[in-house]
């Protein structure tokens, strides 16, 4: 939309009101009970305004999370790989807590069964995060913190997997000690076994 | 229900028709479009018959999966831990394929936002599987295939996590090579690092 006109300012203020209403309603009653009607009423806009910009409540929540994302293009880099991995994983844990009313969990649940929303979720939220994660691991490979042979796709699955596993099975998010244990184990997994040195 | 009477035989035949209809409809149109009305029509029973036994479509699907479960109380034990882990994980992969119409994926998605269904899913389907998994790992600890210090909760998260991660983010289930890489990495992670021998 063109910037600077009165109309575009009104549009931007409606858009922000819609996203704020979506987050409030989700936190109050959970994603499942969220409706476009309730969002419109809370935001003080017409339903048609919402449908002009978004095809579904999932698409609104996706934009909400996209705006709230604190992950930039640069990964955390304190020089301590385990600490930086803990920061990246903690962001996902916070986005998923509490499970019953976190907008992110609602979106993942809806996307599990909606291939189009799943594609958008992957492209807009997930792939940029995967790129940031791999950038940090490649830097660790450059500095020798991580083996140059480490398989970064395996690393991704092993580090983020437990969070989704625990979410799906209602096992509760890992506490700090369990998260640290997971990271320690995965870093060990990514280190080639010393008992098989390359043959000369 | 009492066994053997005509009434109980009719009940059992209705129950089987309902479960079969649920599976067919889910495979045809996906869990999201599944309704109690459609199940009743396909099974040739009244809606009230379904609601007498189950509170929701999620509960019907849970019973369907519970009946179909091939995991018994004894874990696979070929003597090859990696091969047995592959068998256990492959069962979950098969239950989740294809993602858009697998009843198990629909159930997990619904349970993500329904704490009561989540609790039932965990108690009826998940905890028995976790027990079977840990039984196999404890046997591996007894035979020396696995370190006696291996953390079995970490093992659970690292082995099953990737499947749910890939499901949630629509990354596709791991193929055989990636699954084997995951198992190899996790078994390495569970082996204590040789560079820190116990101090005498």
Short mmCIF file of C-alpha atoms in Angstrom, two decimals:
data_model
loop_
_atom_site.label_atom_id
_atom_site.label_comp_id
_atom_site.label_asym_id
_atom_site.label_seq_id
_atom_site.Cartn_x
_atom_site.Cartn_y
_atom_site.Cartn_z
CA UNK A 1 0.00 0.00 0.00
CA UNK A 2 1.30 3.54 -0.77
CA UNK A 3 2.92 5.27 2.21
CA UNK A 4 2.08 8.70 3.60
CA UNK A 5 -1.54 9.32 2.58
CA UNK A 6 -4.32 9.61 5.16
CA UNK A 7 -5.83 6.42 3.79
CA UNK A 8 -2.62 4.47 4.27
CA UNK A 9 -2.22 5.81 7.82
CA UNK A 10 -5.77 4.67 8.57
CA UNK A 11 -4.97 1.28 7.04
CA UNK A 12 -1.83 0.89 9.12
CA UNK A 13 -3.70 1.79 12.30
CA UNK A 14 -6.44 -0.77 11.49
CA UNK A 15 -3.81 -3.39 10.74
CA UNK A 16 -2.12 -2.81 14.10
CA UNK A 17 -5.47 -2.89 15.94
CA UNK A 18 -6.34 -6.20 14.26
CA UNK A 19 -3.01 -7.80 15.21
CA UNK A 20 -3.28 -6.54 18.81
CA UNK A 21 -6.86 -7.82 19.12
CA UNK A 22 -5.78 -11.19 17.71
CA UNK A 23 -3.02 -11.58 20.28
CA UNK A 24 -5.27 -10.53 23.20
CA UNK A 25 -8.10 -12.87 22.22
CA UNK A 26 -5.72 -15.77 21.68
CA UNK A 27 -4.10 -15.26 25.08
CA UNK A 28 -7.53 -14.93 26.74
CA UNK A 29 -9.38 -17.88 25.23
CA UNK A 30 -6.97 -19.85 23.08
CA UNK A 31 -6.46 -20.08 19.33
CA UNK A 32 -9.24 -22.61 18.87
CA UNK A 33 -11.96 -20.21 20.02
CA UNK A 34 -10.53 -17.31 17.99
CA UNK A 35 -12.87 -16.10 15.22
CA UNK A 36 -12.65 -13.37 12.60
CA UNK A 37 -15.90 -11.95 14.08
CA UNK A 38 -14.38 -11.59 17.54
CA UNK A 39 -11.19 -10.03 16.15
CA UNK A 40 -13.23 -7.48 14.15
CA UNK A 41 -15.34 -6.57 17.19
CA UNK A 42 -12.32 -6.16 19.48
CA UNK A 43 -10.34 -4.17 16.90
CA UNK A 44 -13.32 -1.97 16.00
CA UNK A 45 -13.17 -2.77 12.28
CA UNK A 46 -15.50 -4.59 9.91
CA UNK A 47 -14.99 -8.27 9.08
CA UNK A 48 -14.54 -7.29 5.42
CA UNK A 49 -11.50 -5.20 6.39
CA UNK A 50 -9.85 -8.30 7.82
CA UNK A 51 -10.82 -10.51 4.88
CA UNK A 52 -9.47 -7.88 2.47
CA UNK A 53 -5.97 -8.48 3.87
CA UNK A 54 -6.02 -12.04 5.17
CA UNK A 55 -7.79 -15.21 3.97
CA UNK A 56 -8.12 -16.83 7.44
CA UNK A 57 -7.40 -16.43 11.15
CA UNK A 58 -4.27 -18.54 10.63
CA UNK A 59 -2.95 -15.94 8.19
CA UNK A 60 -3.58 -13.14 10.75
CA UNK A 61 -1.73 -15.07 13.46
CA UNK A 62 1.14 -15.75 11.05
CA UNK A 63 1.53 -12.00 10.45
CA UNK A 64 1.33 -11.35 14.20
CA UNK A 65 4.19 -13.78 14.86
CA UNK A 66 6.18 -12.50 11.90
CA UNK A 67 6.03 -8.95 13.30
CA UNK A 68 6.89 -10.08 16.82
CA UNK A 69 9.88 -12.14 15.70
CA UNK A 70 13.02 -10.94 17.41
CA UNK A 71 15.32 -13.06 15.29
CA UNK A 72 17.06 -10.77 12.85
CA UNK A 73 19.30 -11.80 10.03
CA UNK A 74 22.29 -12.09 12.37
CA UNK A 75 22.40 -15.01 14.85
CA UNK A 76 23.53 -14.50 18.47
CA UNK A 77 27.30 -14.86 18.66
CA UNK A 78 28.81 -14.59 22.13
CA UNK A 79 31.66 -16.93 21.20
CA UNK A 80 30.01 -19.67 23.29
CA UNK A 81 28.13 -21.98 20.91
CA UNK A 82 26.13 -23.77 23.63
CA UNK A 83 24.95 -20.44 25.10
CA UNK A 84 23.93 -19.14 21.68
CA UNK A 85 22.02 -22.33 20.91
CA UNK A 86 20.26 -21.94 24.26
CA UNK A 87 19.20 -18.40 23.22
CA UNK A 88 17.80 -19.62 19.90
CA UNK A 89 15.88 -22.50 21.51
CA UNK A 90 14.63 -20.35 24.38
CA UNK A 91 12.92 -18.07 21.87
CA UNK A 92 10.89 -21.03 20.56
CA UNK A 93 10.10 -22.19 24.11
CA UNK A 94 8.80 -18.72 25.00
CA UNK A 95 6.72 -18.56 21.82
CA UNK A 96 5.14 -21.90 22.83
CA UNK A 97 4.32 -21.04 26.44
CA UNK A 98 1.71 -21.45 27.82
CA UNK A 99 0.79 -24.18 25.36
CA UNK A 100 -2.98 -23.71 25.66
CA UNK A 101 -3.04 -20.05 24.63
CA UNK A 102 0.21 -19.31 22.79
CA UNK A 103 -0.61 -18.04 19.28
CA UNK A 104 2.40 -19.91 17.90
CA UNK A 105 1.10 -23.28 19.08
CA UNK A 106 -2.31 -22.57 17.56
CA UNK A 107 -0.69 -21.70 14.27
CA UNK A 108 1.45 -24.86 14.22
CA UNK A 109 -1.63 -26.98 15.05
CA UNK A 110 -3.66 -25.41 12.24
CA UNK A 111 -0.79 -25.64 9.77
CA UNK A 112 -0.39 -29.36 10.53
CA UNK A 113 -3.56 -29.92 8.55
CA UNK A 114 -3.59 -26.98 6.15
CA UNK A 115 -0.86 -27.44 3.51
CA UNK A 116 -1.18 -23.86 2.19
CA UNK A 117 -0.84 -22.32 5.67
CA UNK A 118 1.99 -24.80 6.35
CA UNK A 119 3.81 -23.55 3.25
CA UNK A 120 3.43 -19.91 4.35
CA UNK A 121 4.53 -20.75 7.89
CA UNK A 122 7.62 -22.48 6.54
CA UNK A 123 8.52 -19.71 4.10
CA UNK A 124 7.85 -16.68 6.30
CA UNK A 125 8.76 -17.85 9.80
CA UNK A 126 10.68 -21.10 9.70
CA UNK A 127 13.13 -20.89 6.81
CA UNK A 128 14.60 -17.52 7.94
CA UNK A 129 15.15 -19.04 11.41
CA UNK A 130 16.76 -22.15 9.94
CA UNK A 131 19.07 -19.91 7.90
CA UNK A 132 20.05 -17.95 11.04
CA UNK A 133 20.66 -21.18 12.95
CA UNK A 134 22.85 -22.63 10.21
CA UNK A 135 24.77 -19.35 9.92
CA UNK A 136 25.73 -19.66 13.60
CA UNK A 137 26.79 -23.29 13.15
CA UNK A 138 28.86 -22.48 10.07
CA UNK A 139 30.62 -19.74 12.04
CA UNK A 140 31.34 -22.34 14.74
CA UNK A 141 32.80 -24.57 12.03
CA UNK A 142 35.01 -21.67 10.86
CA UNK A 143 36.32 -21.01 14.38
CA UNK A 144 36.83 -24.70 15.17
CA UNK A 145 34.10 -24.82 17.84
CA UNK A 146 32.32 -27.38 15.69
CA UNK A 147 33.67 -30.09 13.40
CA UNK A 148 33.77 -29.08 9.73
CA UNK A 149 32.07 -32.43 9.02
CA UNK A 150 29.09 -31.81 11.31
CA UNK A 151 25.79 -32.44 9.51
CA UNK A 152 23.80 -29.22 9.98
CA UNK A 153 20.46 -30.80 8.96
CA UNK A 154 20.90 -33.46 11.62
CA UNK A 155 21.84 -30.69 14.09
CA UNK A 156 18.63 -28.82 13.24
CA UNK A 157 16.45 -31.90 13.78
CA UNK A 158 18.15 -32.91 17.02
CA UNK A 159 18.11 -29.45 18.60
CA UNK A 160 14.66 -28.20 17.66
CA UNK A 161 13.00 -31.63 17.51
CA UNK A 162 12.62 -32.12 21.27
CA UNK A 163 10.61 -28.89 21.59
CA UNK A 164 8.01 -29.98 19.03
CA UNK A 165 8.00 -33.53 20.35
CA UNK A 166 7.23 -32.33 23.87
CA UNK A 167 4.60 -29.94 22.55
CA UNK A 168 2.85 -32.59 20.44
CA UNK A 169 2.79 -35.14 23.26
CA UNK A 170 1.98 -32.66 26.05
CA UNK A 171 5.19 -33.56 27.88
CA UNK A 172 5.87 -29.94 28.91
CA UNK A 173 8.66 -27.69 27.61
CA UNK A 174 12.16 -28.64 28.81
CA UNK A 175 13.39 -26.80 31.90
CA UNK A 176 16.81 -25.17 31.91
CA UNK A 177 18.65 -28.30 33.12
CA UNK A 178 17.03 -30.56 30.51
CA UNK A 179 17.63 -27.98 27.76
CA UNK A 180 21.31 -27.80 28.70
CA UNK A 181 21.51 -31.61 28.74
CA UNK A 182 19.98 -31.73 25.25
CA UNK A 183 22.46 -29.18 23.88
CA UNK A 184 25.43 -30.98 25.47
CA UNK A 185 24.31 -34.29 23.98
CA UNK A 186 23.77 -32.84 20.52
CA UNK A 187 27.15 -31.13 20.45
CA UNK A 188 28.69 -34.47 21.42
CA UNK A 189 26.71 -36.19 18.66
CA UNK A 190 28.10 -33.73 16.12
CA UNK A 191 31.70 -34.45 17.10
CA UNK A 192 33.16 -37.24 14.97
CA UNK A 193 34.09 -40.30 17.03
CA UNK A 194 37.80 -40.24 17.93
CA UNK A 195 38.14 -44.02 17.67
CA UNK A 196 38.08 -43.89 13.85
CA UNK A 197 40.92 -41.58 12.78
CA UNK A 198 41.30 -41.14 9.02
CA UNK A 199 43.58 -43.81 7.63
CA UNK A 200 46.86 -42.31 6.42
CA UNK B 1 -20.46 -53.74 28.19
CA UNK B 2 -21.47 -57.35 28.93
CA UNK B 3 -20.18 -59.85 26.38
CA UNK B 4 -22.21 -62.43 24.54
CA UNK B 5 -25.73 -61.00 24.39
CA UNK B 6 -27.35 -59.98 21.11
CA UNK B 7 -27.28 -56.35 22.30
CA UNK B 8 -23.55 -56.43 22.95
CA UNK B 9 -22.87 -58.08 19.58
CA UNK B 10 -24.89 -55.30 17.92
CA UNK B 11 -22.93 -52.71 19.91
CA UNK B 12 -19.60 -54.24 18.91
CA UNK B 13 -20.61 -54.30 15.27
CA UNK B 14 -21.68 -50.63 15.45
CA UNK B 15 -18.43 -49.73 17.16
CA UNK B 16 -16.39 -51.41 14.44
CA UNK B 17 -18.47 -49.74 11.70
CA UNK B 18 -17.91 -46.35 13.32
CA UNK B 19 -14.14 -46.83 13.57
CA UNK B 20 -13.93 -48.08 9.97
CA UNK B 21 -16.01 -45.13 8.71
CA UNK B 22 -13.80 -42.71 10.66
CA UNK B 23 -10.64 -44.09 9.09
CA UNK B 24 -12.10 -44.06 5.56
CA UNK B 25 -13.40 -40.51 5.82
CA UNK B 26 -10.17 -39.24 7.31
CA UNK B 27 -8.11 -40.82 4.53
CA UNK B 28 -10.51 -39.47 1.88
CA UNK B 29 -10.90 -35.85 3.01
CA UNK B 30 -8.59 -35.27 5.97
CA UNK B 31 -9.18 -35.00 9.69
CA UNK B 32 -10.21 -31.35 9.50
CA UNK B 33 -13.28 -32.08 7.36
CA UNK B 34 -14.29 -35.09 9.46
CA UNK B 35 -17.62 -34.64 11.28
CA UNK B 36 -19.66 -36.83 13.60
CA UNK B 37 -22.55 -36.45 11.11
CA UNK B 38 -20.47 -37.86 8.26
CA UNK B 39 -19.18 -40.73 10.40
CA UNK B 40 -22.73 -41.63 11.46
CA UNK B 41 -23.99 -41.57 7.86
CA UNK B 42 -21.11 -43.72 6.55
CA UNK B 43 -21.37 -46.21 9.43
CA UNK B 44 -25.15 -46.44 9.19
CA UNK B 45 -25.74 -45.48 12.83
CA UNK B 46 -27.35 -42.50 14.53
CA UNK B 47 -25.26 -39.57 15.80
CA UNK B 48 -26.53 -40.32 19.31
CA UNK B 49 -24.92 -43.78 19.14
CA UNK B 50 -21.54 -42.13 18.55
CA UNK B 51 -22.02 -39.50 21.24
CA UNK B 52 -23.05 -42.22 23.71
CA UNK B 53 -19.55 -43.68 23.49
CA UNK B 54 -17.32 -40.75 22.56
CA UNK B 55 -17.41 -37.04 23.41
CA UNK B 56 -15.78 -35.81 20.18
CA UNK B 57 -14.32 -36.84 16.84
CA UNK B 58 -10.86 -36.65 18.46
CA UNK B 59 -11.90 -39.35 20.94
CA UNK B 60 -13.11 -41.60 18.09
CA UNK B 61 -9.81 -41.19 16.25
CA UNK B 62 -7.89 -41.91 19.46
CA UNK B 63 -9.72 -45.23 19.82
CA UNK B 64 -9.10 -46.01 16.14
CA UNK B 65 -5.34 -45.51 16.60
CA UNK B 66 -5.33 -47.37 19.90
CA UNK B 67 -6.88 -50.42 18.21
CA UNK B 68 -4.53 -50.22 15.24
CA UNK B 69 -1.41 -49.94 17.39
CA UNK B 70 0.99 -52.73 16.60
CA UNK B 71 3.29 -51.96 19.51
CA UNK B 72 2.77 -54.62 22.13
CA UNK B 73 4.24 -54.68 25.58
CA UNK B 74 7.49 -56.19 24.33
CA UNK B 75 9.85 -54.01 22.27
CA UNK B 76 11.58 -55.35 19.16
CA UNK B 77 14.85 -56.99 20.14
CA UNK B 78 16.95 -58.33 17.28
CA UNK B 79 20.16 -57.76 19.24
CA UNK B 80 20.91 -54.75 16.99
CA UNK B 81 19.90 -51.60 18.89
CA UNK B 82 20.05 -49.28 15.87
CA UNK B 83 17.84 -51.61 13.81
CA UNK B 84 15.29 -51.89 16.64
CA UNK B 85 15.19 -48.10 17.07
CA UNK B 86 14.60 -47.82 13.32
CA UNK B 87 11.60 -50.18 13.66
CA UNK B 88 10.10 -48.12 16.50
CA UNK B 89 10.57 -44.82 14.64
CA UNK B 90 9.32 -46.25 11.36
CA UNK B 91 6.00 -47.06 13.02
CA UNK B 92 5.53 -43.38 13.89
CA UNK B 93 6.58 -42.31 10.38
CA UNK B 94 4.02 -44.67 8.85
CA UNK B 95 1.29 -43.42 11.21
CA UNK B 96 2.07 -39.86 10.06
CA UNK B 97 2.08 -40.49 6.32
CA UNK B 98 0.64 -38.89 4.26
CA UNK B 99 0.57 -35.86 6.53
CA UNK B 100 -2.59 -34.33 5.05
CA UNK B 101 -4.85 -37.30 5.69
CA UNK B 102 -3.22 -39.47 8.36
CA UNK B 103 -5.62 -39.80 11.32
CA UNK B 104 -2.66 -39.66 13.73
CA UNK B 105 -1.56 -36.24 12.49
CA UNK B 106 -5.11 -34.89 12.85
CA UNK B 107 -5.27 -36.19 16.38
CA UNK B 108 -1.93 -34.64 17.35
CA UNK B 109 -3.02 -31.30 15.83
CA UNK B 110 -6.31 -31.32 17.73
CA UNK B 111 -4.66 -32.42 20.98
CA UNK B 112 -2.16 -29.55 20.72
CA UNK B 113 -4.99 -27.24 21.69
CA UNK B 114 -7.26 -29.49 23.69
CA UNK B 115 -5.68 -30.30 27.07
CA UNK B 116 -8.18 -33.07 27.90
CA UNK B 117 -7.66 -34.84 24.55
CA UNK B 118 -3.92 -34.26 25.00
CA UNK B 119 -4.04 -36.02 28.37
CA UNK B 120 -5.91 -39.00 26.88
CA UNK B 121 -3.53 -39.17 23.92
CA UNK B 122 -0.57 -39.20 26.30
CA UNK B 123 -2.04 -41.82 28.64
CA UNK B 124 -3.48 -44.20 26.08
CA UNK B 125 -1.09 -44.00 23.14
CA UNK B 126 2.11 -42.25 24.11
CA UNK B 127 3.06 -43.46 27.57
CA UNK B 128 2.83 -47.17 26.67
CA UNK B 129 5.10 -46.46 23.68
CA UNK B 130 7.57 -44.55 25.84
CA UNK B 131 7.64 -47.48 28.27
CA UNK B 132 8.35 -49.93 25.43
CA UNK B 133 11.09 -47.66 24.08
CA UNK B 134 12.77 -47.35 27.48
CA UNK B 135 12.49 -51.10 28.05
CA UNK B 136 14.54 -51.67 24.88
CA UNK B 137 17.15 -49.11 25.95
CA UNK B 138 17.43 -50.62 29.43
CA UNK B 139 18.00 -54.02 27.86
CA UNK B 140 20.77 -52.43 25.75
CA UNK B 141 22.28 -51.07 28.94
CA UNK B 142 22.18 -54.57 30.46
CA UNK B 143 23.95 -56.12 27.48
CA UNK B 144 26.52 -53.32 27.20
CA UNK B 145 25.21 -52.04 23.84
CA UNK B 146 24.46 -48.73 25.57
CA UNK B 147 26.26 -46.95 28.40
CA UNK B 148 24.70 -47.52 31.82
CA UNK B 149 24.88 -43.72 32.28
CA UNK B 150 22.86 -42.92 29.14
CA UNK B 151 20.01 -40.49 29.90
CA UNK B 152 16.88 -42.23 28.58
CA UNK B 153 14.74 -39.07 28.66
CA UNK B 154 17.28 -37.27 26.51
CA UNK B 155 17.33 -40.33 24.21
CA UNK B 156 13.54 -40.16 23.87
CA UNK B 157 13.57 -36.45 22.96
CA UNK B 158 16.44 -36.77 20.50
CA UNK B 159 15.08 -39.82 18.69
CA UNK B 160 11.39 -39.00 18.43
CA UNK B 161 11.81 -35.21 18.36
CA UNK B 162 12.91 -34.94 14.73
CA UNK B 163 9.72 -36.66 13.54
CA UNK B 164 7.43 -34.16 15.26
CA UNK B 165 9.69 -31.25 14.31
CA UNK B 166 9.53 -32.19 10.66
CA UNK B 167 5.77 -32.72 10.87
CA UNK B 168 5.12 -29.36 12.56
CA UNK B 169 7.26 -27.43 10.11
CA UNK B 170 6.17 -29.37 7.00
CA UNK B 171 9.74 -30.43 6.31
CA UNK B 172 8.73 -33.95 5.23
CA UNK B 173 9.38 -37.20 7.10
CA UNK B 174 13.03 -38.33 7.11
CA UNK B 175 13.98 -40.80 4.41
CA UNK B 176 15.88 -43.98 5.29
CA UNK B 177 19.33 -42.38 4.98
CA UNK B 178 18.42 -39.38 7.14
CA UNK B 179 16.72 -41.63 9.72
CA UNK B 180 19.85 -43.78 9.94
CA UNK B 181 22.01 -40.65 10.30
CA UNK B 182 19.79 -39.45 13.15
CA UNK B 183 20.02 -42.79 14.97
CA UNK B 184 23.82 -42.96 14.53
CA UNK B 185 24.19 -39.43 15.90
CA UNK B 186 21.95 -40.06 18.89
CA UNK B 187 23.74 -43.28 19.83
CA UNK B 188 27.00 -41.32 19.67
CA UNK B 189 25.48 -38.57 21.85
CA UNK B 190 24.54 -41.16 24.46
CA UNK B 191 28.09 -42.52 24.68
CA UNK B 192 30.07 -40.71 27.39
CA UNK B 193 33.03 -38.76 26.00
CA UNK B 194 36.25 -40.79 26.30
CA UNK B 195 38.39 -37.70 26.97
CA UNK B 196 37.12 -37.40 30.55
CA UNK B 197 37.92 -40.72 32.28
CA UNK B 198 36.85 -40.93 35.92
CA UNK B 199 39.61 -39.61 38.16
CA UNK B 200 41.12 -42.40 40.22
#
